Tab-separated table of C-alpha atoms and ligand atoms in Angstrom:
chain	number	residue	atom	x	y	z
A	601	VAL	CA	60.471	-22.993	79.166
A	602	ASN	CA	60.078	-20.521	76.729
A	603	GLN	CA	62.035	-21.648	73.419
A	604	GLU	CA	60.973	-18.532	71.605
A	605	ASP	CA	63.915	-16.620	69.608
A	606	LEU	CA	61.233	-13.298	69.383
A	607	VAL	CA	58.761	-11.914	72.451
A	608	ILE	CA	56.978	-9.023	70.449
A	609	ILE	CA	55.083	-6.949	73.130
A	610	GLY	CA	51.947	-5.859	71.831
A	611	GLY	CA	49.589	-7.108	69.080
A	612	GLY	CA	48.750	-3.249	67.009
A	613	LEU	CA	50.096	-2.622	63.812
A	614	ALA	CA	53.569	-2.645	64.406
A	615	GLY	CA	53.105	-5.802	66.548
A	616	CYS	CA	51.475	-7.759	64.014
A	617	GLU	CA	53.810	-6.827	61.103
A	618	ALA	CA	56.795	-7.678	63.521
A	619	ALA	CA	55.981	-10.869	64.194
A	620	TRP	CA	55.110	-12.020	60.566
A	621	GLN	CA	58.213	-10.706	59.244
A	622	GLY	CA	60.150	-12.598	62.242
A	623	LEU	CA	57.925	-15.930	61.388
A	624	LYS	CA	59.169	-15.325	57.730
A	625	ARG	CA	62.932	-14.869	59.367
A	626	GLY	CA	62.594	-18.085	60.786
A	627	MET	CA	61.726	-17.173	64.490
A	628	LYS	CA	59.861	-18.367	67.124
A	629	VAL	CA	57.530	-15.292	68.370
A	630	LEU	CA	56.005	-14.693	71.115
A	631	MET	CA	53.600	-12.302	71.736
A	632	TYR	CA	51.787	-10.401	75.011
A	633	GLU	CA	48.516	-8.602	74.015
A	634	MET	CA	46.836	-7.474	77.264
A	635	ARG	CA	43.288	-7.129	75.366
A	636	PRO	CA	40.720	-7.740	76.673
A	637	GLN	CA	41.703	-9.332	80.033
A	638	LYS	CA	42.591	-4.761	80.303
A	639	THR	CA	42.154	-2.680	77.535
A	640	THR	CA	43.085	0.782	76.299
A	641	ALA	CA	41.090	4.529	76.298
A	642	ALA	CA	40.421	3.640	72.287
A	643	HIS	CA	40.182	-0.178	70.942
A	644	GLN	CA	37.119	-1.573	71.594
A	645	THR	CA	38.486	-5.204	71.059
A	646	GLY	CA	40.032	-7.732	71.846
A	647	ASP	CA	41.209	-8.586	68.368
A	648	LEU	CA	44.730	-8.285	66.609
A	649	ALA	CA	45.674	-4.820	64.543
A	650	GLU	CA	42.528	-3.016	65.369
A	651	LEU	CA	41.881	0.123	63.843
A	652	VAL	CA	40.783	2.336	66.504
A	653	CYS	CA	38.856	5.173	64.339
A	654	SER	CA	39.207	5.888	60.727
A	655	ASN	CA	39.440	2.974	58.570
A	656	SER	CA	41.444	4.210	55.535
A	657	LEU	CA	45.089	3.341	55.400
A	658	LYS	CA	45.291	6.493	53.196
A	659	SER	CA	46.386	7.159	49.416
A	660	MET	CA	46.830	4.998	46.823
A	661	SER	CA	47.787	7.912	44.023
A	662	GLU	CA	51.142	7.543	42.083
A	663	GLY	CA	52.828	10.447	43.626
A	664	SER	CA	51.767	10.171	46.719
A	665	ALA	CA	54.620	9.735	50.204
A	666	PRO	CA	51.624	7.133	51.706
A	667	ALA	CA	51.872	5.102	48.442
A	668	GLN	CA	54.880	4.718	47.905
A	669	LEU	CA	55.538	3.379	51.734
A	670	LYS	CA	53.021	1.037	50.876
A	671	ALA	CA	54.885	-0.223	47.717
A	672	ASP	CA	58.181	-0.223	49.912
A	673	MET	CA	56.072	-2.666	52.255
A	674	ALA	CA	54.469	-4.624	49.364
A	675	SER	CA	57.999	-6.104	48.327
A	676	PHE	CA	58.337	-7.890	52.180
A	677	ASP	CA	55.279	-9.159	51.761
A	678	SER	CA	53.116	-6.955	54.168
A	679	LEU	CA	50.813	-8.562	56.331
A	680	ILE	CA	48.840	-5.845	57.186
A	681	LEU	CA	48.757	-4.887	53.448
A	682	ARG	CA	47.936	-7.878	52.114
A	683	ALA	CA	45.002	-7.759	55.022
A	684	ALA	CA	44.570	-5.076	53.716
A	685	HIS	CA	43.628	-5.391	50.098
A	686	GLN	CA	42.104	-8.260	51.005
A	687	ALA	CA	39.207	-6.333	53.024
A	688	LYS	CA	39.324	-3.531	50.824
A	689	VAL	CA	36.451	-1.440	50.281
A	690	PRO	CA	35.727	1.221	48.313
A	691	ALA	CA	37.141	4.609	48.875
A	692	GLY	CA	37.888	6.240	45.510
A	693	GLN	CA	41.902	6.592	46.003
A	694	ALA	CA	42.438	5.540	49.355
A	695	LEU	CA	43.133	2.311	50.844
A	696	ALA	CA	40.460	1.533	53.047
A	697	VAL	CA	39.252	-1.910	54.586
A	698	ASP	CA	36.010	-3.521	56.879
A	699	ARG	CA	38.135	-3.622	59.691
A	700	LYS	CA	36.664	-6.959	61.174
A	701	GLU	CA	37.550	-8.291	58.211
A	702	PHE	CA	41.554	-6.837	58.157
A	703	SER	CA	41.673	-7.813	61.826
A	704	GLY	CA	40.362	-11.410	61.177
A	705	PHE	CA	42.657	-11.934	57.946
A	706	ILE	CA	45.309	-10.499	60.441
A	707	GLN	CA	44.999	-12.989	63.242
A	708	GLU	CA	44.281	-16.441	60.752
A	709	ALA	CA	47.392	-15.682	59.357
A	710	LEU	CA	49.065	-15.280	62.851
A	711	PHE	CA	47.611	-18.645	64.477
A	712	SER	CA	47.755	-20.630	61.428
A	713	HIS	CA	51.927	-20.071	61.534
A	714	ASP	CA	52.905	-23.555	64.148
A	715	ASN	CA	55.850	-21.336	65.017
A	716	PHE	CA	53.217	-18.348	66.973
A	717	ARG	CA	52.283	-18.340	70.059
A	718	LEU	CA	49.739	-15.056	71.882
A	719	CYS	CA	49.409	-14.242	75.168
A	720	HIS	CA	46.573	-12.221	76.574
A	721	GLU	CA	49.320	-10.702	79.183
A	722	GLU	CA	49.866	-7.039	80.279
A	723	VAL	CA	54.099	-7.094	80.452
A	724	THR	CA	55.144	-4.784	82.958
A	725	SER	CA	58.794	-5.046	83.355
A	726	LEU	CA	61.300	-5.899	80.801
A	727	PRO	CA	64.762	-8.615	80.946
A	728	SER	CA	68.095	-7.195	81.006
A	729	PHE	CA	70.471	-7.067	78.459
A	730	ASP	CA	72.581	-10.711	80.050
A	731	GLU	CA	68.949	-11.411	80.430
A	732	LEU	CA	68.293	-11.740	76.895
A	733	GLU	CA	71.935	-12.233	75.610
A	734	ALA	CA	72.298	-15.160	77.733
A	735	SER	CA	69.478	-17.190	76.107
A	736	ASN	CA	69.910	-15.184	73.116
A	737	ARG	CA	66.600	-13.461	72.544
A	738	CYS	CA	65.173	-10.375	71.138
A	739	VAL	CA	61.952	-8.220	72.388
A	740	ILE	CA	60.440	-5.677	70.111
A	741	VAL	CA	58.631	-3.037	72.511
A	742	ALA	CA	54.792	-2.393	70.421
A	743	THR	CA	52.649	-1.146	72.936
A	744	GLY	CA	51.734	2.222	71.700
A	745	PRO	CA	50.366	5.015	71.625
A	746	LEU	CA	48.052	4.094	73.912
A	747	THR	CA	50.766	2.471	76.172
A	748	SER	CA	49.775	0.509	79.733
A	749	ASP	CA	51.268	3.206	82.397
A	750	GLY	CA	52.901	-0.203	83.992
A	751	LEU	CA	55.395	-0.911	81.530
A	752	CYS	CA	56.393	2.968	81.169
A	753	ARG	CA	58.342	3.175	84.079
A	754	ASP	CA	60.778	0.193	82.393
A	755	LEU	CA	60.518	2.144	79.531
A	756	GLU	CA	61.611	5.532	80.546
A	757	GLY	CA	64.600	3.633	82.139
A	758	LEU	CA	65.060	2.914	78.913
A	759	SER	CA	65.186	6.188	77.443
A	760	GLY	CA	67.354	7.310	79.413
A	761	GLY	CA	64.272	8.888	82.114
A	762	ALA	CA	62.104	11.114	82.075
A	763	GLY	CA	61.691	13.427	79.650
A	764	ARG	CA	62.460	11.832	76.868
A	765	LEU	CA	59.418	8.995	77.005
A	766	PHE	CA	56.896	11.458	75.197
A	767	PHE	CA	53.018	11.511	76.772
A	768	TYR	CA	51.142	14.134	74.653
A	769	ASP	CA	51.701	15.825	70.721
A	770	ALA	CA	51.399	18.706	70.123
A	771	ILE	CA	52.655	18.760	66.916
A	772	ALA	CA	52.434	22.091	64.951
A	773	PRO	CA	51.634	22.030	60.604
A	774	ILE	CA	54.735	21.269	58.530
A	775	LEU	CA	54.129	23.277	54.967
A	776	VAL	CA	55.489	22.484	51.316
A	777	SER	CA	57.912	25.373	51.319
A	778	ASP	CA	57.297	26.143	47.609
A	779	SER	CA	53.448	26.214	47.919
A	780	ILE	CA	53.718	30.023	50.047
A	781	ASP	CA	54.130	33.623	48.654
A	782	GLU	CA	57.823	34.517	49.879
A	783	SER	CA	57.123	38.104	48.783
A	784	LYS	CA	54.553	38.482	51.226
A	785	CYS	CA	57.114	37.344	53.627
A	786	PHE	CA	60.813	39.049	54.583
A	787	ARG	CA	63.189	36.551	56.254
A	788	ALA	CA	65.268	37.382	59.635
A	789	ASP	CA	65.601	36.732	63.181
A	790	ARG	CA	64.597	38.080	66.069
A	791	TYR	CA	66.885	41.031	66.720
A	792	GLY	CA	68.868	39.603	63.463
A	793	LYS	CA	70.596	37.204	65.995
A	794	GLY	CA	71.461	34.564	64.710
A	795	GLU	CA	72.485	34.445	60.843
A	796	GLY	CA	69.590	36.961	60.667
A	797	ASP	CA	67.440	34.830	57.685
A	798	ASP	CA	67.056	31.767	59.702
A	799	TYR	CA	63.212	31.728	59.476
A	800	LEU	CA	60.343	33.445	56.935
A	801	ASN	CA	58.115	35.902	58.618
A	802	ILE	CA	54.704	36.503	57.510
A	803	PRO	CA	53.711	40.087	58.510
A	804	LEU	CA	49.788	40.972	60.306
A	805	THR	CA	47.948	44.299	59.582
A	806	LYS	CA	46.379	44.558	62.806
A	807	PHE	CA	43.125	44.405	60.812
A	808	GLU	CA	44.468	40.791	59.231
A	809	TYR	CA	45.295	39.318	62.533
A	810	GLU	CA	41.908	39.927	64.595
A	811	GLN	CA	40.413	38.394	61.196
A	812	PHE	CA	42.523	35.313	61.885
A	813	ILE	CA	42.256	35.140	66.173
A	814	ASP	CA	37.948	35.406	64.252
A	815	ASP	CA	38.838	32.540	61.833
A	816	ILE	CA	40.580	30.130	64.870
A	817	LEU	CA	38.178	30.661	66.841
A	818	GLN	CA	35.202	29.425	64.565
A	819	ALA	CA	36.782	26.886	63.112
A	820	GLU	CA	36.235	23.380	63.657
A	821	LYS	CA	37.954	21.286	66.235
A	822	SER	CA	38.798	17.923	66.651
A	823	PRO	CA	37.154	16.924	70.003
A	824	LEU	CA	39.244	16.285	73.138
A	825	HIS	CA	38.690	12.735	74.016
A	826	ALA	CA	38.281	11.692	77.451
A	827	PHE	CA	41.443	10.708	78.475
A	828	GLU	CA	43.198	13.150	76.509
A	829	GLN	CA	41.655	15.989	78.975
A	830	THR	CA	44.944	16.739	81.288
A	831	SER	CA	46.762	19.538	82.125
A	832	TYR	CA	50.129	17.521	80.444
A	833	PHE	CA	49.041	20.584	77.648
A	834	GLU	CA	49.954	23.118	79.655
A	835	ALA	CA	53.162	23.466	78.714
A	836	CYS	CA	52.676	23.046	74.887
A	837	LEU	CA	49.364	24.585	74.531
A	838	PRO	CA	47.799	24.765	71.064
A	839	VAL	CA	46.374	27.449	69.153
A	840	GLU	CA	42.532	27.855	70.136
A	841	VAL	CA	43.308	27.405	74.135
A	842	MET	CA	45.425	30.347	74.388
A	843	ILE	CA	43.555	32.284	71.876
A	844	GLU	CA	40.685	31.318	74.774
A	845	ARG	CA	42.952	32.980	77.403
A	846	GLY	CA	42.500	36.323	75.578
A	847	ARG	CA	42.400	37.433	71.741
A	848	GLU	CA	46.093	39.164	72.404
A	849	THR	CA	47.829	35.930	73.748
A	850	LEU	CA	49.568	34.818	70.392
A	851	ARG	CA	50.081	38.399	69.918
A	852	PHE	CA	52.525	38.332	72.613
A	853	GLY	CA	53.031	34.359	72.102
A	854	PRO	CA	54.123	32.411	68.962
A	855	MET	CA	52.613	35.927	66.501
A	856	LYS	CA	54.856	38.115	69.031
A	857	PRO	CA	56.457	40.411	66.443
A	858	VAL	CA	58.937	41.522	68.725
A	859	GLY	CA	62.781	42.509	67.160
A	860	LEU	CA	61.439	41.164	63.516
A	861	THR	CA	61.680	44.155	61.575
A	862	ASP	CA	59.594	44.222	57.860
A	863	PRO	CA	62.117	45.823	55.642
A	864	LYS	CA	59.202	46.190	53.760
A	865	THR	CA	58.214	48.874	55.941
A	866	GLY	CA	61.125	49.648	58.124
A	867	LYS	CA	58.600	49.008	61.498
A	868	TRP	CA	58.170	45.443	63.592
A	869	PRO	CA	54.258	44.027	61.941
A	870	TYR	CA	51.378	44.090	64.280
A	871	ALA	CA	51.702	40.322	64.489
A	872	VAL	CA	53.891	37.492	62.427
A	873	ILE	CA	54.063	34.227	61.974
A	874	GLN	CA	57.046	32.301	61.800
A	875	LEU	CA	58.094	29.737	59.279
A	876	ARG	CA	61.364	27.669	60.858
A	877	LEU	CA	63.272	25.186	58.724
A	878	GLU	CA	62.517	21.324	58.949
A	879	ASN	CA	65.371	20.170	57.302
A	880	THR	CA	68.269	20.571	55.690
A	881	GLN	CA	67.261	20.993	51.946
A	882	GLY	CA	64.750	23.922	52.849
A	883	SER	CA	61.361	22.084	50.960
A	884	MET	CA	59.871	21.651	54.620
A	885	LEU	CA	58.896	24.984	56.805
A	886	SER	CA	57.192	24.273	60.268
A	887	MET	CA	54.483	27.393	61.871
A	888	VAL	CA	56.321	27.470	65.075
A	889	GLY	CA	54.077	27.189	68.030
A	890	PHE	CA	51.292	26.695	66.169
A	891	GLN	CA	50.020	23.260	67.060
A	892	THR	CA	46.473	22.990	67.184
A	893	LYS	CA	43.164	21.388	67.361
A	894	MET	CA	41.386	22.666	64.074
A	895	LYS	CA	40.519	20.261	61.805
A	896	TRP	CA	42.774	19.536	58.916
A	897	PRO	CA	39.967	21.436	56.165
A	898	GLU	CA	40.076	23.992	59.000
A	899	GLN	CA	43.797	24.335	58.882
A	900	LYS	CA	43.704	24.376	55.370
A	901	ARG	CA	40.715	27.140	54.903
A	902	VAL	CA	41.676	29.215	58.161
A	903	PHE	CA	45.611	29.392	56.692
A	904	SER	CA	44.850	29.944	53.139
A	905	SER	CA	43.245	33.072	53.850
A	906	LEU	CA	46.745	35.020	54.221
A	907	PRO	CA	47.939	36.540	50.792
A	908	ALA	CA	51.204	34.630	51.866
A	909	LEU	CA	49.460	31.582	52.005
A	910	ARG	CA	47.249	31.328	49.751
A	911	ASP	CA	47.823	28.250	47.674
A	912	VAL	CA	49.939	26.694	50.883
A	913	GLU	CA	50.201	22.863	51.232
A	914	PHE	CA	50.676	20.648	53.849
A	915	TYR	CA	53.871	18.256	54.355
A	916	ARG	CA	51.775	17.285	58.263
A	917	TYR	CA	48.907	18.649	59.636
A	918	GLY	CA	48.743	20.078	63.282
A	919	SER	CA	47.592	17.950	66.243
A	920	VAL	CA	47.376	17.729	70.144
A	921	HIS	CA	46.436	14.336	70.891
A	922	ARG	CA	47.893	11.454	74.117
A	923	ASN	CA	50.663	9.780	72.144
A	924	THR	CA	53.502	7.459	74.237
A	925	TYR	CA	57.044	8.657	72.155
A	926	VAL	CA	60.592	8.145	72.485
A	927	GLU	CA	62.712	11.073	71.357
A	928	GLY	CA	64.173	8.412	68.883
A	929	PRO	CA	67.511	10.005	68.288
A	930	LYS	CA	68.850	10.491	71.109
A	931	VAL	CA	67.892	6.576	72.349
A	932	LEU	CA	67.227	4.430	69.305
A	933	ASN	CA	70.219	2.826	67.253
A	934	PRO	CA	69.638	2.684	63.380
A	935	ASP	CA	68.091	-0.294	63.653
A	936	LEU	CA	65.641	0.593	66.092
A	937	SER	CA	67.335	-1.189	69.137
A	938	PHE	CA	67.299	1.009	72.362
A	939	LYS	CA	71.385	1.574	72.911
A	940	VAL	CA	71.452	0.919	76.521
A	941	ASN	CA	69.805	-2.375	75.527
A	942	PRO	CA	70.541	-3.425	71.805
A	943	ARG	CA	68.157	-7.099	72.133
A	944	ILE	CA	64.845	-4.931	72.928
A	945	PHE	CA	63.516	-2.871	70.056
A	946	LEU	CA	60.700	0.009	69.054
A	947	ALA	CA	58.185	-0.557	67.253
A	948	GLY	CA	55.179	1.440	65.945
A	949	GLN	CA	54.101	4.428	67.193
A	950	ILE	CA	55.784	4.531	69.834
A	951	THR	CA	59.069	4.761	67.870
A	952	GLY	CA	57.911	8.620	67.225
A	953	VAL	CA	55.840	7.735	63.345
A	954	GLU	CA	52.292	8.699	63.200
A	955	GLY	CA	49.539	6.861	61.765
A	956	TYR	CA	48.499	3.510	60.771
A	957	VAL	CA	50.632	2.214	58.305
A	958	GLU	CA	53.724	3.988	58.878
A	959	SER	CA	53.587	2.085	62.736
A	960	ALA	CA	52.903	-0.681	60.806
A	961	SER	CA	56.062	-0.095	58.282
A	962	MET	CA	58.389	0.166	61.800
A	963	GLY	CA	57.501	-3.247	62.830
A	964	LEU	CA	57.997	-4.531	59.413
A	965	LEU	CA	61.705	-3.419	59.491
A	966	ALA	CA	61.634	-4.483	63.761
A	967	GLY	CA	60.927	-7.816	62.910
A	968	HIS	CA	63.535	-7.708	60.324
A	969	THR	CA	66.677	-5.958	62.131
A	970	ALA	CA	65.729	-8.156	65.403
A	971	ALA	CA	65.263	-11.477	63.636
A	972	SER	CA	68.873	-10.655	62.205
A	973	LYS	CA	70.023	-9.851	65.678
A	974	VAL	CA	69.081	-13.403	66.829
A	975	LYS	CA	70.571	-14.863	63.680
A	976	GLY	CA	73.636	-13.809	64.078
A	977	VAL	CA	74.034	-11.966	60.705
A	978	GLY	CA	74.091	-8.302	59.190
A	979	PHE	CA	70.575	-6.236	58.498
A	980	PRO	CA	71.676	-3.228	55.567
A	981	LEU	CA	68.655	-0.870	56.565
A	982	PRO	CA	66.987	0.897	53.282
A	983	PRO	CA	68.063	3.987	52.259
A	984	SER	CA	67.248	7.342	53.079
A	985	THR	CA	66.755	7.941	49.919
A	986	SER	CA	63.163	5.232	49.851
A	987	MET	CA	60.853	6.438	51.672
A	988	LEU	CA	60.649	3.657	54.640
A	989	GLY	CA	64.499	4.185	54.432
A	990	ALA	CA	63.199	7.968	55.136
A	991	LEU	CA	61.258	7.028	57.961
A	992	LEU	CA	63.525	5.407	59.455
A	993	HIS	CA	65.861	7.759	59.272
A	994	TYR	CA	63.529	10.098	60.888
A	995	VAL	CA	62.975	8.515	63.872
A	996	THR	CA	66.209	7.297	64.776
A	997	HIS	CA	68.594	10.939	62.887
A	998	GLY	CA	65.300	13.809	63.728
A	999	CYS	CA	65.297	16.966	62.042
A	1000	HIS	CA	66.466	20.067	61.855
A	1001	GLY	CA	63.956	21.673	64.478
A	1002	LYS	CA	62.555	20.175	67.568
A	1003	TYR	CA	61.723	16.608	67.324
A	1004	ALA	CA	58.449	15.803	66.729
A	1005	PRO	CA	56.461	12.295	65.196
A	1006	MET	CA	55.961	12.300	61.581
A	1007	ASN	CA	54.080	10.773	59.006
A	1008	ALA	CA	55.493	8.971	55.446
A	1009	ASN	CA	56.154	12.724	53.707
A	1010	LEU	CA	57.775	13.916	50.182
A	1011	GLY	CA	59.558	16.303	52.586
A	1012	LEU	CA	61.023	13.653	53.505
A	1013	LEU	CA	62.433	12.406	50.321
A	1014	PRO	CA	65.569	14.373	48.169
A	1015	GLN	CA	63.867	17.363	46.133
A	1016	VAL	CA	63.967	17.440	42.551
A	1017	ILE	CA	64.111	21.228	41.136
A	1018	ARG	CA	61.297	22.124	39.026
A	1019	GLY	CA	62.162	23.503	36.002
A	1020	LYS	CA	59.807	25.505	33.276
A	1021	GLY	CA	56.966	23.099	32.663
A	1022	VAL	CA	56.994	20.852	35.663
A	1023	SER	CA	53.941	20.292	37.480
A	1024	LYS	CA	53.743	20.540	40.605
A	1025	ALA	CA	52.176	16.954	40.090
A	1026	ASP	CA	54.404	15.585	37.432
A	1027	LYS	CA	57.581	16.746	40.236
A	1028	LYS	CA	55.950	14.505	43.155
A	1029	ILE	CA	55.379	11.596	40.440
A	1030	LYS	CA	59.304	11.804	39.833
A	1031	GLN	CA	60.071	12.148	43.800
A	1032	CYS	CA	58.499	8.661	43.892
A	1033	GLN	CA	59.974	7.201	41.358
A	1034	LEU	CA	63.358	8.019	42.163
A	1035	ALA	CA	62.465	6.895	46.105
A	1036	ASN	CA	61.209	3.739	44.535
A	1037	ARG	CA	64.777	3.817	41.854
A	1038	ASP	CA	66.707	2.999	45.567
A	1039	PHE	CA	64.002	1.269	47.257
A	1040	GLN	CA	63.928	-1.310	44.561
A	1041	ASP	CA	68.010	-1.700	44.582
A	1042	TYR	CA	67.905	-2.348	47.634
A	1043	ARG	CA	65.502	-4.610	47.664
A	1044	GLN	CA	67.211	-6.380	44.451
A	1045	GLN	CA	70.636	-6.395	47.031
A	1046	LEU	CA	69.013	-7.714	50.276
A	1047	GLN	CA	69.137	-11.482	50.474
A	1048	LEU	CA	66.844	-13.162	53.025
B	532	FAD	C1	42.391	7.977	69.594
B	532	FAD	C2	43.507	7.573	68.301
B	532	FAD	C3	42.936	8.027	67.219
B	532	FAD	C4	43.440	7.491	66.089
B	532	FAD	N1	43.053	7.896	64.724
B	532	FAD	C5	43.652	7.322	64.115
B	532	FAD	C6	43.557	7.292	62.621
B	532	FAD	O1	42.561	7.652	62.073
B	532	FAD	N2	44.371	6.884	61.096
B	532	FAD	C7	45.472	6.299	61.991
B	532	FAD	O2	46.489	6.630	60.791
B	532	FAD	N3	45.694	6.682	62.780
B	532	FAD	C8	45.586	6.513	63.687
B	532	FAD	N4	45.991	7.162	65.444
B	532	FAD	C9	47.064	6.869	65.454
B	532	FAD	C10	47.203	4.732	65.495
B	532	FAD	O3	46.527	4.564	67.171
B	532	FAD	C11	48.762	4.360	65.175
B	532	FAD	O4	48.683	4.601	64.148
B	532	FAD	C12	48.580	2.820	65.436
B	532	FAD	O5	47.891	2.055	65.598
B	532	FAD	C13	50.006	2.693	65.869
B	532	FAD	O6	50.149	1.313	65.483
B	532	FAD	P1	50.546	0.675	66.602
B	532	FAD	O7	50.952	-0.476	66.020
B	532	FAD	O8	51.766	0.993	67.199
B	532	FAD	O9	50.224	0.890	68.745
B	532	FAD	P2	48.781	0.437	68.595
B	532	FAD	O10	47.484	0.124	67.444
B	532	FAD	O11	47.915	0.945	69.312
B	532	FAD	O12	48.786	-0.957	68.608
B	532	FAD	C14	49.249	-1.695	70.108
B	532	FAD	C15	48.971	-2.748	71.279
B	532	FAD	O13	49.782	-2.781	72.565
B	532	FAD	C16	48.405	-3.537	73.668
B	532	FAD	N5	49.215	-3.134	74.702
B	532	FAD	C17	50.445	-1.148	75.387
B	532	FAD	N6	49.899	-1.479	76.950
B	532	FAD	C18	50.478	-3.802	76.873
B	532	FAD	C19	51.158	-3.998	78.215
B	532	FAD	N7	52.164	-3.701	78.138
B	532	FAD	N8	51.340	-4.708	77.504
B	532	FAD	C20	50.742	-5.758	76.949
B	532	FAD	N9	50.351	-5.407	75.429
B	532	FAD	C21	50.018	-3.599	75.426
B	532	FAD	C22	47.382	-2.056	73.177
B	532	FAD	O14	46.311	-3.255	73.598
B	532	FAD	C23	47.358	-2.755	71.700
B	532	FAD	O15	46.986	-3.150	71.193
B	532	FAD	C24	44.941	7.169	66.582
B	532	FAD	C25	45.328	6.857	67.728
B	532	FAD	C26	44.482	7.570	68.418
B	532	FAD	C27	44.906	7.138	69.536
């Protein structure tokens, strides 16, 4: 007879963090992990919390979003962070780890707990709400970007059908708005529709366009993994793939200038890059239709060759890769449970966050919200003005534009007005200090 209160599917970063937080709340936890019997296209071992690619858990420097997120998680005694500090290797401002030691620490912490049980099995179906309610149990699905096909059908059902469970990321870069030279852009909507000035447009001359196309063609791209080479890309092609179909393709696609009159010339430019608001504060602007496989330093190099973007900073770089995730704002409650079955919670990358730490942070929260449901108590959520709360708010409430997975970045936090003599670095530090203050207030009031 299963005695467990909490069933966690997926022993990755999010699943392990959720298990740890659940155990700390007195839950009995059963975890299902399909590896090594059945593996994914990216994992190499049967270990829990395997880092599939880089060994870096991003920056630790003051005034950075990843560092602030880690600080929030540390105040919950995050297992992932404990392990990272234990397995740390020198990497400057980054928190990088020895991946074997990292997984080993996490496994030992979980296995040494009397209330933890691991079952190496693929889960292919999810229990109904009535079954879970009758036994007062909750399930956390933390199966990650490479969720097995066997489970996707049930997840699609919980998500309201096809179209709300995605299998690919095709992400356009998001830029820091005050790093753009607006004097070299113009505001306009196509044919004056909308509010008339919703888009910030970067005009390109024929010469600039040709140079830009050459730059993109020559830029180094991230290689596609074998498991990513499918026709799914047709729906949302990376810019470099479009260019391979012809140098003019972008000018008839995302860089189409028709209906966009540049007030400086009174004419439509040869080509444009359109920037669209990502948040209501106007601090984040996405490059419309610019999903790309160019490597991150190459994106910086290629885009900053345009005068308007000479000093451009990025909140998120563009990418295209295999990724299973749901359209969180449509299918999830604010506590990460499914609207159609509030005893099943989602955690990790599949919620619509990107990255190891971000995924673990959604595991941390799901561990608490699910444990609180089992205990029949409420769990106050972190304020959206804190980094952890802002990320949660993003995946459960969305953004201004088209919903796409998000990493931790300062554009999600309230903006700080930069006065005279306040550097960009000072502004970032101030933003993090305010976020930290709000998180600490919340944390102090939270009685666990
Ligand atoms: C190729 C690739 C490279 C990446 N590189 C980076 C990087 O360099 N840096 C970075 O920050 N992020 C990177 N990511 C993203 C990173 O994988 C995630 O952010 C992170 O691992 C997500 O954590 P998670 O717990 O949500 O999923 P995972 O860590 O993937 O864990 C999910 C677990 O669920 C298991 N599982 C899946 N389906 C089932 C099932 N039906 N039943 C039982 N178990 C199941 C899987 O075996 C896996 O162990 C990369 C992703 C991919 C695919």
